[in-house]
Short mmCIF file of C-alpha atoms in Angstrom, two decimals:
data_model
loop_
_atom_site.label_atom_id
_atom_site.label_comp_id
_atom_site.label_asym_id
_atom_site.label_seq_id
_atom_site.Cartn_x
_atom_site.Cartn_y
_atom_site.Cartn_z
CA MET F 1054 39.77 122.13 17.42
CA PRO F 1055 43.25 123.80 17.81
CA LYS F 1056 46.22 121.47 17.44
CA LEU F 1057 49.27 122.16 19.68
CA LEU F 1058 52.81 120.83 19.32
CA MET F 1059 54.73 120.20 22.55
CA ILE F 1060 58.51 119.79 22.64
CA ALA F 1061 60.56 118.01 25.54
CA GLU F 1062 64.22 118.18 26.03
CA LYS F 1063 64.54 114.30 25.70
CA PRO F 1064 62.41 111.25 24.48
CA SER F 1065 61.78 109.94 28.04
CA LEU F 1066 60.45 113.33 29.16
CA ALA F 1067 57.97 113.48 26.02
CA GLN F 1068 56.82 110.04 27.01
CA SER F 1069 56.21 110.96 30.58
CA ILE F 1070 54.48 114.33 30.00
CA SER F 1071 52.21 112.64 27.38
CA SER F 1072 51.36 109.86 29.64
CA LEU F 1073 50.44 112.27 32.51
CA LEU F 1074 48.40 114.61 30.44
CA SER F 1075 46.43 111.91 28.54
CA ASN F 1076 46.17 109.60 31.50
CA GLY F 1077 48.10 107.08 29.64
CA ARG F 1078 45.63 107.01 26.47
CA ALA F 1079 48.24 108.64 24.27
CA VAL F 1080 48.80 107.11 20.68
CA VAL F 1081 52.37 106.71 19.76
CA ARG F 1082 54.04 106.76 16.47
CA LYS F 1083 57.47 107.02 14.97
CA GLY F 1084 58.89 110.37 13.91
CA VAL F 1085 61.55 111.43 11.36
CA SER F 1086 64.22 111.18 14.09
CA PRO F 1087 64.73 107.82 15.17
CA PRO F 1088 65.07 108.30 19.08
CA CYS F 1089 62.20 110.93 19.23
CA SER F 1090 58.74 109.07 19.22
CA VAL F 1091 55.58 111.19 18.73
CA TYR F 1092 52.63 111.11 21.43
CA GLU F 1093 49.17 112.24 20.22
CA PHE F 1094 45.68 112.68 22.23
CA ARG F 1095 42.99 115.10 22.80
CA GLY F 1096 42.65 117.19 25.91
CA ASN F 1097 41.59 120.59 27.36
CA PHE F 1098 43.80 123.59 26.48
CA GLN F 1099 42.74 127.17 27.88
CA GLY F 1100 39.16 126.08 28.15
CA GLN F 1101 38.62 124.55 24.76
CA ASN F 1102 39.10 121.18 23.46
CA ALA F 1103 42.42 120.76 21.98
CA SER F 1104 44.48 118.15 19.99
CA PHE F 1105 48.10 117.67 21.44
CA ARG F 1106 51.18 116.22 19.68
CA VAL F 1107 54.07 115.62 22.12
CA THR F 1108 57.87 114.89 20.94
CA SER F 1109 61.06 115.91 21.97
CA VAL F 1110 64.68 116.97 20.92
CA CYS F 1111 67.76 115.42 22.26
CA GLY F 1112 69.47 118.26 24.02
CA HIS F 1113 70.74 121.20 21.88
CA VAL F 1114 69.23 121.43 18.50
CA ASN F 1115 72.36 123.42 17.17
CA SER F 1116 76.10 123.64 18.03
CA LEU F 1117 78.42 126.65 17.45
CA ASP F 1118 81.58 126.48 15.27
CA PHE F 1119 83.76 128.64 13.45
CA THR F 1120 83.38 129.24 9.60
CA GLY F 1121 84.98 131.26 6.97
CA LEU F 1122 86.52 131.03 3.33
CA LEU F 1123 88.04 127.40 2.71
CA GLY F 1124 87.95 126.56 6.37
CA ARG F 1125 90.62 129.01 7.32
CA TYR F 1126 89.68 129.11 10.88
CA THR F 1127 89.14 125.59 11.52
CA SER F 1128 92.87 125.07 10.45
CA TRP F 1129 95.45 124.95 12.89
CA GLU F 1130 98.14 126.04 10.33
CA ARG F 1131 96.19 128.71 8.42
CA ALA F 1132 95.25 130.91 11.16
CA ASP F 1133 96.84 132.60 14.00
CA PRO F 1134 95.33 131.55 17.37
CA ALA F 1135 94.84 135.38 18.30
CA GLU F 1136 92.49 135.52 15.40
CA LEU F 1137 89.83 133.41 16.87
CA PHE F 1138 89.30 135.69 19.78
CA THR F 1139 87.54 138.32 17.51
CA VAL F 1140 88.12 138.09 13.65
CA ALA F 1141 87.13 134.38 12.95
CA PRO F 1142 83.24 134.40 12.27
CA THR F 1143 81.20 131.74 13.72
CA GLU F 1144 77.92 129.82 12.63
CA LYS F 1145 75.38 127.69 14.09
CA LYS F 1146 75.12 124.23 12.80
CA GLU F 1147 72.79 121.05 13.38
CA ALA F 1148 74.34 119.52 16.53
CA ASN F 1149 73.81 115.94 15.38
CA PRO F 1150 72.70 115.74 11.43
CA LYS F 1151 72.48 111.81 11.83
CA LEU F 1152 69.50 112.30 14.22
CA TYR F 1153 67.50 114.58 11.73
CA ILE F 1154 66.38 116.62 14.67
CA ILE F 1155 65.56 119.80 12.73
CA LYS F 1156 63.80 117.86 10.05
CA HIS F 1157 61.72 115.94 12.64
CA LEU F 1158 60.60 119.27 14.49
CA GLN F 1159 59.55 120.83 10.98
CA THR F 1160 57.65 117.65 10.15
CA GLU F 1161 55.64 117.64 13.46
CA ALA F 1162 55.10 121.40 13.35
CA GLN F 1163 53.22 121.28 10.00
CA GLY F 1164 49.45 121.77 10.64
CA CYS F 1165 49.90 122.79 14.36
CA ASP F 1166 48.53 126.24 15.71
CA GLY F 1167 50.81 126.59 18.21
CA ILE F 1168 53.87 125.16 20.29
CA VAL F 1169 54.44 124.51 24.08
CA LEU F 1170 57.96 124.09 25.20
CA TRP F 1171 58.73 121.87 27.80
CA LEU F 1172 62.63 122.38 27.77
CA ASP F 1173 64.45 122.12 31.25
CA CYS F 1174 63.88 125.16 33.60
CA ASP F 1175 67.23 126.73 33.35
CA LYS F 1176 69.58 129.08 30.90
CA GLU F 1177 70.31 126.01 28.79
CA GLY F 1178 66.69 124.96 28.46
CA GLU F 1179 65.73 128.52 27.43
CA ASN F 1180 68.22 128.57 24.93
CA ILE F 1181 67.05 125.22 23.47
CA CYS F 1182 63.47 126.73 23.27
CA PHE F 1183 64.83 129.30 20.89
CA GLU F 1184 66.62 126.80 18.91
CA VAL F 1185 63.50 124.79 18.47
CA LEU F 1186 61.50 128.08 17.41
CA ASP F 1187 64.05 128.88 14.75
CA ALA F 1188 63.80 125.23 13.51
CA VAL F 1189 59.87 125.47 13.09
CA ASP F 1190 59.71 129.16 11.93
CA GLY F 1191 57.57 129.14 8.88
CA TYR F 1192 56.01 125.60 9.59
CA LEU F 1193 53.59 126.47 12.30
CA ALA F 1194 50.37 128.35 11.49
CA SER F 1195 51.34 131.08 13.83
CA ARG F 1196 54.70 131.86 15.73
CA THR F 1197 52.53 134.32 18.30
CA ASN F 1198 50.95 131.15 19.69
CA VAL F 1199 54.47 130.15 21.57
CA TRP F 1200 54.31 129.11 25.36
CA ARG F 1201 56.90 128.06 27.70
CA ALA F 1202 56.07 125.36 30.56
CA ARG F 1203 57.57 125.99 34.03
CA PHE F 1204 57.97 122.75 36.23
CA SER F 1205 60.24 121.25 38.59
CA ALA F 1206 59.08 117.65 38.92
CA ILE F 1207 57.52 115.08 36.58
CA THR F 1208 54.35 114.33 38.57
CA GLN F 1209 50.72 114.69 37.65
CA VAL F 1210 50.19 117.82 39.66
CA GLU F 1211 53.34 119.43 38.62
CA ILE F 1212 52.72 118.90 34.93
CA THR F 1213 49.08 119.87 34.81
CA THR F 1214 49.84 123.06 36.86
CA ALA F 1215 52.39 123.91 34.67
CA LEU F 1216 50.07 123.57 31.40
CA ALA F 1217 47.60 125.83 33.26
CA ASN F 1218 50.18 128.34 33.85
CA LEU F 1219 52.18 128.92 30.72
CA ILE F 1220 54.38 131.68 30.32
CA LYS F 1221 56.69 133.10 27.27
CA PRO F 1222 60.33 131.86 26.93
CA ASP F 1223 62.72 134.29 28.04
CA GLN F 1224 64.77 135.56 25.14
CA ALA F 1225 67.64 137.28 27.53
CA ALA F 1226 68.37 134.02 29.19
CA ALA F 1227 68.78 132.34 25.88
CA GLN F 1228 71.05 135.07 24.62
CA ALA F 1229 73.36 134.67 27.68
CA VAL F 1230 73.80 131.26 26.57
CA ASP F 1231 74.77 132.21 23.16
CA ALA F 1232 77.21 134.76 24.52
CA ARG F 1233 78.61 132.00 26.95
CA GLN F 1234 78.91 129.32 24.05
CA GLU F 1235 80.75 131.85 22.04
CA LEU F 1236 83.16 132.71 24.61
CA ASP F 1237 83.83 128.94 25.33
CA LEU F 1238 84.42 128.49 21.58
CA ARG F 1239 86.88 131.34 21.08
CA VAL F 1240 88.63 131.04 24.33
CA GLY F 1241 88.99 127.42 24.28
CA CYS F 1242 90.17 127.11 20.76
CA ALA F 1243 92.57 129.83 20.94
CA PHE F 1244 94.46 128.77 24.08
CA THR F 1245 94.34 124.97 22.93
CA ARG F 1246 96.02 125.74 19.76
CA PHE F 1247 98.40 128.02 21.27
CA GLN F 1248 99.53 126.13 24.30
CA THR F 1249 99.60 122.90 22.12
CA LYS F 1250 102.03 124.57 19.66
CA TYR F 1251 103.99 125.96 22.36
CA PHE F 1252 104.96 123.12 24.25
CA GLN F 1253 105.89 121.14 21.10
CA GLY F 1254 109.49 120.54 21.11
CA ARG F 1255 110.04 121.76 24.69
CA TYR F 1256 108.68 118.50 26.42
CA GLY F 1257 109.18 115.29 24.68
CA ASP F 1258 106.37 113.61 25.96
CA LEU F 1259 104.07 116.39 24.81
CA ASP F 1260 105.02 116.62 21.34
CA SER F 1261 102.27 114.26 19.98
CA SER F 1262 99.57 115.42 22.57
CA LEU F 1263 96.81 117.89 22.46
CA VAL F 1264 97.09 120.31 25.20
CA SER F 1265 93.49 121.54 25.61
CA PHE F 1266 92.28 124.42 27.49
CA GLY F 1267 88.69 125.21 28.49
CA PRO F 1268 86.87 127.78 30.62
CA CYS F 1269 85.24 124.83 32.60
CA GLN F 1270 88.00 122.34 32.51
CA THR F 1271 91.02 124.35 33.62
CA PRO F 1272 89.41 125.35 37.02
CA THR F 1273 88.37 121.87 37.47
CA LEU F 1274 91.86 120.53 36.65
CA ALA F 1275 93.15 123.21 39.23
CA LEU F 1276 90.73 121.74 41.91
CA CYS F 1277 92.15 118.15 41.07
CA VAL F 1278 95.66 119.27 41.23
CA SER F 1279 95.10 121.17 44.53
CA ARG F 1280 93.39 118.09 46.12
CA HIS F 1281 96.46 115.62 44.70
CA ASP F 1282 98.93 118.18 46.20
CA GLU F 1283 97.15 117.97 49.76
CA ILE F 1284 97.13 114.14 49.37
CA GLN F 1285 100.79 113.89 48.60
CA ALA F 1286 101.79 116.27 51.46
CA PHE F 1287 99.73 114.57 54.10
CA ARG F 1288 101.75 113.52 57.14
CA PRO F 1289 99.95 110.96 59.70
CA GLU F 1290 99.59 112.34 63.05
CA ASN F 1291 98.28 110.81 66.22
CA TYR F 1292 95.04 111.94 67.65
CA TRP F 1293 93.42 111.04 71.05
CA LEU F 1294 89.84 109.94 71.65
CA LEU F 1295 88.56 110.76 75.07
CA GLN F 1296 86.01 108.20 76.60
CA PRO F 1297 84.96 109.26 79.98
CA LEU F 1298 83.94 106.44 82.42
CA VAL F 1299 81.16 107.48 84.77
CA SER F 1300 80.40 105.22 87.65
#
């Protein structure tokens, strides 16, 4: 009987998926990662009886950061902000080591013949799929038995239909997220360091402040400022409401 590992994006989703697929008969136990319980049950998979093991991650498994000799590029004083655009090397690290997510995945993958990825159906979810696969590489019996579930709601029909129509994870979508993460890191850190240093000594109330920059936060700030300006420039005007009387 094949044994399949199923990974959801968060603990509550793992609980819901296991409950729907097992008709509420899954046996639950604790995993290596404190927030990520493991649910086990038997069922049908691709026309044969199978043993299922359902658990989760807590969002992204890894995070991206600068690396280098003696922390050169993580130091504000030892690296020119311009170097962060191209020269500074990066590496992926475990996003939250205190949760032991990687160890949890590796432990649960042992003895499993395949894996079904129930991550969110967007580019971020696709990226997490490959983070999970990297974590369990060498622990699964076969990396060729890898499937991706596509679903848009947590209902009996949606989940069972997704299990019956599994696909392969999309590496191109995952790589697009990798590229975006690197751009966010390089652009955000470079400009944050540059403008924080630039404003020091020029404006007294900014001397002890971090003047951050981000590809998402900066356009959002512009929207907030634009709306604030509209409110400040508002001038009350009379308006008339016509109410016809018919007799």
